[in-house]
Amino acid sequence: MFQAIIKRLVGALPALFGVIVVTFILTRALPGDPAAYFAGPAGSQEAIEEVRAKLGLDRSLPEQFVLYLRDLARGDWGYSLTTGQPVLTELAERLPASLELTLVGLVLAVIIAIPLGVLAATRPGSWIDHLCRGITTAGVSLPTFFTGLLLAYVFYFLLGWAPSPLGRLDPYTTAPDFVTGFYLIDSLLAGDGETFVAAASQLALPAITLALFVLAPLARMTRASMLGVLSADFIRTARASGLHPFKVLFTYAFRNALLPVLTTLGMVFSFLLGSNVLVEKVFAWPGIGSFAIEALVASDYAPVQGFVLAMALLYVLLNLLIDVAYGLVDPRARLEA
Amino acid sequence: MSPTGKTLLEVDRLAVEFRTRSGTVRALEDVSLALAEGETVGLVGESGSGKSVLSFAAMGIQDPAARITAGSLRFAGQDLLAGKGAAMKALRGREMAMIFQNPRVALNPIRPVGKQIEDVLARHTDLHPAARRARAVECLAEVRIPDPERRYAAYPFELSGGMCQRVMIAIALACKPRLLIADEPTTGLDVTTQAAIMRLISELSAERRMATLLITHDLGLAREYCDRIAVMHAGHIVEVGPTAGLFAAPRHPYTERLIAATPVGANSLDELAAIDGNLPDLRRDDLPACRFAERCPQRAAVCDAPLALLPAEGSHRVACHLPRKVAHSLERKHVASA
């Protein structure tokens, strides 16, 4: 098993190299000149050239690429020109914010979508089946930035139930001591209930926004998969053996239906990482998505490259995790060394 | 057949209908069949004749669209349809068990086979977990699975089709049922495995004096293993009788043609007679009294009259107004006096 995981990770290296090449070329191909940007609107031609030379942008592209690779190999992801901080430090500081948001959104979606899909499949044509269909249709047709704005408008502006959508904590609360970077967990570890509530209430709206977005594919897949499994031969065998209906539904049907749901889960998690960028912008969430957008606007190459590379690494790890989970459920899919 | 045996399963004038969008399918009508303790009865007929519908109804695992509209089902004198199927629920898997065709897909693909046996034991017995495990291994040994201790942890995909069918038999027999319904148990297995599985079923049935209902479209199989045969056509039982008598002198034209359509020994394909026509559409409102009439070469005016299973000879009964005459003078007297 351990060996298989190592093998998978090594197998992902070519893909990662591809990501490095493509982001390098794409960032260079983007319109905008970082040297001109950082020299400022008043910068003379001379000043611009000076900045260009300082950034190493006066060299040929292959030369720049080799230098970039050399730095990466040393663990140096470059500096953000806007903040002056190393990219790696910036990403490490912001990643927990994004992950916390994504994971809470995902867990919320799973908690709602899977029971909904199972109930809809066991009672086709019932009101819960129609509810499931309604929610999934609404979920796929509403873009996240729209649901985000709508939720903020209704629950913050109109009803005043939610705090102002400005980041992870209101200005009067201090962040808990860093342990995991997840405020919910860190505040609990610190035994600070007040901070926990503050963090949770800030998190609620963006997490619900993300959850609504991924609810649809999860619920639909759960329903379809359960329907398929419930008509399988082995379910009939289980019924003929007189097994309790709950046993048939959960141990026999649900565990088998879980396989395509897991695959979908992996896919929607990747969608979430992508759509985070917009949701973070709407809720002023200090995650890596909003960081990347700011860098992109400023033609700040290193953070953009770093962001894409970090995402690619996350994808690789995520896919591995899904494969391992798949193997736990299905003995036929166990990773072979 | 053991004529002295007490009746175990009694199907009496059973009717099952399926409500579908395109009309009501009268899948079973006026079906009566009894199984005595220790007896093996073959239920034969072409696909769609209602063999499986009958067995699923007997087990109470019919499709949600199916409705039992008339008749009764009794097991050892107990009404199976009583209390919204509560009676059936108590017996299913314990007193009456069923095995299916295509064993590879009829087992849970992601659960070790031993665990699947344990699930049944957990449901129907008070054994504690360790005893349950031991009993599950024992069940595997009883169906002659070599190295049962190791096979306990195997998944269905790691076993051959024949092994999977043995596992399914082990699941069915785990609680020592008094009735086994085998629905085409050898379909999807290769010929040598078929023989081994059939031998196993008949040995176990004999050992435990277990009544066995063998559903098959393979007449050769039915002839070899069954005490009695019931022939189904389009939701009716058209003929039922002791195996030897039924094969020697089939009374119903459908049975006769079914036998003629079965390859025996060195028959060449040309000698096999296909049965003309198809099963009638069971959604029709104008189904004839004899559902075979429209395919029958000897149809006559009398065939439109109401029909029931009538004694032909001894326990041999046939649902036909013009049963095939048997040349034997004694038998003719029998028919006349009946």
Short mmCIF file of N, CA and C in Angstrom, two decimals, chain B residues 60-129:
data_model
loop_
_atom_site.label_atom_id
_atom_site.label_comp_id
_atom_site.label_asym_id
_atom_site.label_seq_id
_atom_site.Cartn_x
_atom_site.Cartn_y
_atom_site.Cartn_z
N GLY B 60 -42.11 -13.71 -1.36
CA GLY B 60 -42.49 -12.35 -0.96
C GLY B 60 -41.47 -11.32 -1.39
N ILE B 61 -40.75 -11.57 -2.48
CA ILE B 61 -39.77 -10.59 -2.94
C ILE B 61 -40.13 -10.11 -4.34
N GLN B 62 -41.42 -10.10 -4.63
CA GLN B 62 -41.82 -9.68 -5.98
C GLN B 62 -41.60 -8.18 -6.17
N ASP B 63 -41.61 -7.80 -7.42
CA ASP B 63 -41.45 -6.39 -7.82
C ASP B 63 -42.55 -5.56 -7.16
N PRO B 64 -42.23 -4.29 -6.80
CA PRO B 64 -43.28 -3.45 -6.17
C PRO B 64 -44.52 -3.29 -7.06
N ALA B 65 -44.36 -3.43 -8.38
CA ALA B 65 -45.51 -3.26 -9.28
C ALA B 65 -46.41 -4.49 -9.28
N ALA B 66 -45.95 -5.60 -8.68
CA ALA B 66 -46.73 -6.84 -8.71
C ALA B 66 -47.76 -6.86 -7.59
N ARG B 67 -48.93 -7.39 -7.88
CA ARG B 67 -49.96 -7.51 -6.85
C ARG B 67 -50.54 -8.91 -6.89
N ILE B 68 -50.67 -9.49 -5.70
CA ILE B 68 -51.36 -10.77 -5.61
C ILE B 68 -52.85 -10.46 -5.52
N THR B 69 -53.61 -10.83 -6.55
CA THR B 69 -55.01 -10.40 -6.60
C THR B 69 -55.97 -11.50 -6.16
N ALA B 70 -55.51 -12.74 -6.15
CA ALA B 70 -56.39 -13.82 -5.71
C ALA B 70 -55.54 -14.99 -5.26
N GLY B 71 -56.17 -15.89 -4.51
CA GLY B 71 -55.49 -17.12 -4.13
C GLY B 71 -54.76 -17.01 -2.81
N SER B 72 -54.12 -18.11 -2.45
CA SER B 72 -53.43 -18.12 -1.17
C SER B 72 -52.11 -18.85 -1.28
N LEU B 73 -51.22 -18.53 -0.32
CA LEU B 73 -49.92 -19.19 -0.22
C LEU B 73 -49.82 -19.70 1.21
N ARG B 74 -49.54 -20.96 1.37
CA ARG B 74 -49.40 -21.48 2.72
C ARG B 74 -48.08 -22.22 2.83
N PHE B 75 -47.44 -22.07 3.99
CA PHE B 75 -46.19 -22.80 4.26
C PHE B 75 -46.40 -23.56 5.56
N ALA B 76 -46.31 -24.88 5.49
CA ALA B 76 -46.55 -25.74 6.66
C ALA B 76 -47.83 -25.33 7.37
N GLY B 77 -48.85 -25.06 6.58
CA GLY B 77 -50.16 -24.74 7.15
C GLY B 77 -50.34 -23.30 7.53
N GLN B 78 -49.26 -22.50 7.46
CA GLN B 78 -49.34 -21.11 7.88
C GLN B 78 -49.59 -20.21 6.67
N ASP B 79 -50.53 -19.27 6.84
CA ASP B 79 -50.86 -18.38 5.73
C ASP B 79 -49.75 -17.35 5.53
N LEU B 80 -49.07 -17.44 4.37
CA LEU B 80 -47.93 -16.55 4.13
C LEU B 80 -48.35 -15.12 3.84
N LEU B 81 -49.59 -14.95 3.39
CA LEU B 81 -50.01 -13.60 3.00
C LEU B 81 -50.63 -12.86 4.18
N ALA B 82 -50.70 -13.51 5.34
CA ALA B 82 -51.33 -12.88 6.50
C ALA B 82 -50.47 -11.72 7.01
N GLY B 83 -51.14 -10.75 7.60
CA GLY B 83 -50.45 -9.64 8.26
C GLY B 83 -49.52 -8.89 7.34
N LYS B 84 -49.98 -8.55 6.16
CA LYS B 84 -49.19 -7.75 5.19
C LYS B 84 -47.83 -8.38 4.95
N GLY B 85 -47.77 -9.69 4.92
CA GLY B 85 -46.50 -10.35 4.64
C GLY B 85 -45.60 -10.51 5.86
N ALA B 86 -46.13 -10.20 7.06
CA ALA B 86 -45.32 -10.36 8.27
C ALA B 86 -44.94 -11.82 8.47
N ALA B 87 -45.88 -12.71 8.14
CA ALA B 87 -45.63 -14.15 8.28
C ALA B 87 -44.48 -14.56 7.36
N MET B 88 -44.52 -14.02 6.15
CA MET B 88 -43.49 -14.33 5.17
C MET B 88 -42.13 -13.83 5.66
N LYS B 89 -42.13 -12.62 6.23
CA LYS B 89 -40.90 -11.99 6.68
C LYS B 89 -40.19 -12.87 7.72
N ALA B 90 -41.02 -13.49 8.58
CA ALA B 90 -40.44 -14.31 9.66
C ALA B 90 -39.81 -15.58 9.10
N LEU B 91 -40.30 -16.06 7.97
CA LEU B 91 -39.83 -17.34 7.45
C LEU B 91 -38.73 -17.19 6.40
N ARG B 92 -38.75 -16.06 5.70
CA ARG B 92 -37.85 -15.87 4.57
C ARG B 92 -36.40 -15.92 5.01
N GLY B 93 -35.62 -16.77 4.35
CA GLY B 93 -34.21 -16.87 4.69
C GLY B 93 -33.93 -17.87 5.80
N ARG B 94 -34.99 -18.22 6.56
CA ARG B 94 -34.79 -19.15 7.67
C ARG B 94 -35.43 -20.48 7.34
N GLU B 95 -36.75 -20.47 7.05
CA GLU B 95 -37.47 -21.70 6.72
C GLU B 95 -37.52 -21.92 5.22
N MET B 96 -37.56 -20.82 4.48
CA MET B 96 -37.56 -20.94 3.02
C MET B 96 -36.47 -20.04 2.45
N ALA B 97 -35.68 -20.61 1.55
CA ALA B 97 -34.55 -19.86 1.02
C ALA B 97 -34.53 -20.00 -0.49
N MET B 98 -33.77 -19.13 -1.10
CA MET B 98 -33.78 -19.13 -2.57
C MET B 98 -32.39 -18.89 -3.12
N ILE B 99 -32.07 -19.56 -4.21
CA ILE B 99 -30.83 -19.26 -4.91
C ILE B 99 -31.15 -18.85 -6.34
N PHE B 100 -30.26 -18.09 -6.94
CA PHE B 100 -30.56 -17.44 -8.21
C PHE B 100 -29.57 -17.83 -9.29
N GLN B 101 -29.91 -17.37 -10.51
CA GLN B 101 -28.98 -17.58 -11.62
C GLN B 101 -27.87 -16.53 -11.56
N ASN B 102 -26.88 -16.68 -12.43
CA ASN B 102 -25.73 -15.76 -12.50
C ASN B 102 -25.13 -15.45 -11.13
N PRO B 103 -24.59 -16.47 -10.48
CA PRO B 103 -24.12 -16.31 -9.10
C PRO B 103 -23.09 -15.19 -8.93
N ARG B 104 -22.33 -14.89 -9.98
CA ARG B 104 -21.27 -13.89 -9.81
C ARG B 104 -21.85 -12.51 -9.51
N VAL B 105 -23.02 -12.21 -10.07
CA VAL B 105 -23.59 -10.89 -9.79
C VAL B 105 -24.67 -10.96 -8.71
N ALA B 106 -24.98 -12.19 -8.26
CA ALA B 106 -26.02 -12.32 -7.24
C ALA B 106 -25.45 -12.26 -5.83
N LEU B 107 -24.12 -12.04 -5.74
CA LEU B 107 -23.51 -11.86 -4.42
C LEU B 107 -23.00 -10.43 -4.32
N ASN B 108 -23.01 -9.90 -3.10
CA ASN B 108 -22.52 -8.54 -2.88
C ASN B 108 -21.04 -8.47 -3.27
N PRO B 109 -20.69 -7.66 -4.28
CA PRO B 109 -19.32 -7.70 -4.81
C PRO B 109 -18.26 -7.16 -3.85
N ILE B 110 -18.66 -6.36 -2.85
CA ILE B 110 -17.63 -5.74 -2.00
C ILE B 110 -17.70 -6.23 -0.57
N ARG B 111 -18.26 -7.42 -0.35
CA ARG B 111 -18.31 -7.97 0.99
C ARG B 111 -17.75 -9.38 0.95
N PRO B 112 -16.83 -9.71 1.86
CA PRO B 112 -16.28 -11.08 1.86
C PRO B 112 -17.43 -12.09 1.97
N VAL B 113 -17.29 -13.21 1.26
CA VAL B 113 -18.42 -14.15 1.20
C VAL B 113 -18.79 -14.69 2.58
N GLY B 114 -17.78 -14.89 3.42
CA GLY B 114 -18.06 -15.38 4.77
C GLY B 114 -18.96 -14.42 5.54
N LYS B 115 -18.67 -13.13 5.36
CA LYS B 115 -19.48 -12.09 6.03
C LYS B 115 -20.92 -12.14 5.54
N GLN B 116 -21.09 -12.46 4.26
CA GLN B 116 -22.45 -12.50 3.71
C GLN B 116 -23.24 -13.65 4.33
N ILE B 117 -22.53 -14.74 4.64
CA ILE B 117 -23.20 -15.84 5.34
C ILE B 117 -23.53 -15.40 6.76
N GLU B 118 -22.56 -14.72 7.38
CA GLU B 118 -22.77 -14.25 8.76
C GLU B 118 -23.95 -13.31 8.86
N ASP B 119 -24.15 -12.48 7.83
CA ASP B 119 -25.29 -11.56 7.86
C ASP B 119 -26.60 -12.31 8.04
N VAL B 120 -26.71 -13.43 7.32
CA VAL B 120 -27.93 -14.23 7.41
C VAL B 120 -28.04 -14.85 8.81
N LEU B 121 -26.90 -15.36 9.31
CA LEU B 121 -26.90 -15.97 10.64
C LEU B 121 -27.25 -14.95 11.71
N ALA B 122 -26.71 -13.74 11.54
CA ALA B 122 -26.97 -12.69 12.53
C ALA B 122 -28.45 -12.34 12.56
N ARG B 123 -29.08 -12.44 11.40
CA ARG B 123 -30.49 -12.08 11.31
C ARG B 123 -31.39 -13.14 11.93
N HIS B 124 -31.02 -14.41 11.72
CA HIS B 124 -31.97 -15.48 12.06
C HIS B 124 -31.57 -16.32 13.27
N THR B 125 -30.35 -16.14 13.78
CA THR B 125 -29.95 -16.97 14.92
C THR B 125 -29.47 -16.10 16.08
N ASP B 126 -29.27 -16.73 17.24
CA ASP B 126 -28.78 -15.99 18.40
C ASP B 126 -27.29 -16.21 18.63
N LEU B 127 -26.62 -16.80 17.64
CA LEU B 127 -25.20 -17.10 17.82
C LEU B 127 -24.41 -15.83 18.10
N HIS B 128 -23.43 -15.94 19.02
CA HIS B 128 -22.58 -14.77 19.25
C HIS B 128 -21.52 -14.71 18.16
N PRO B 129 -20.89 -13.55 17.96
CA PRO B 129 -20.04 -13.34 16.79
C PRO B 129 -19.02 -14.44 16.50
#
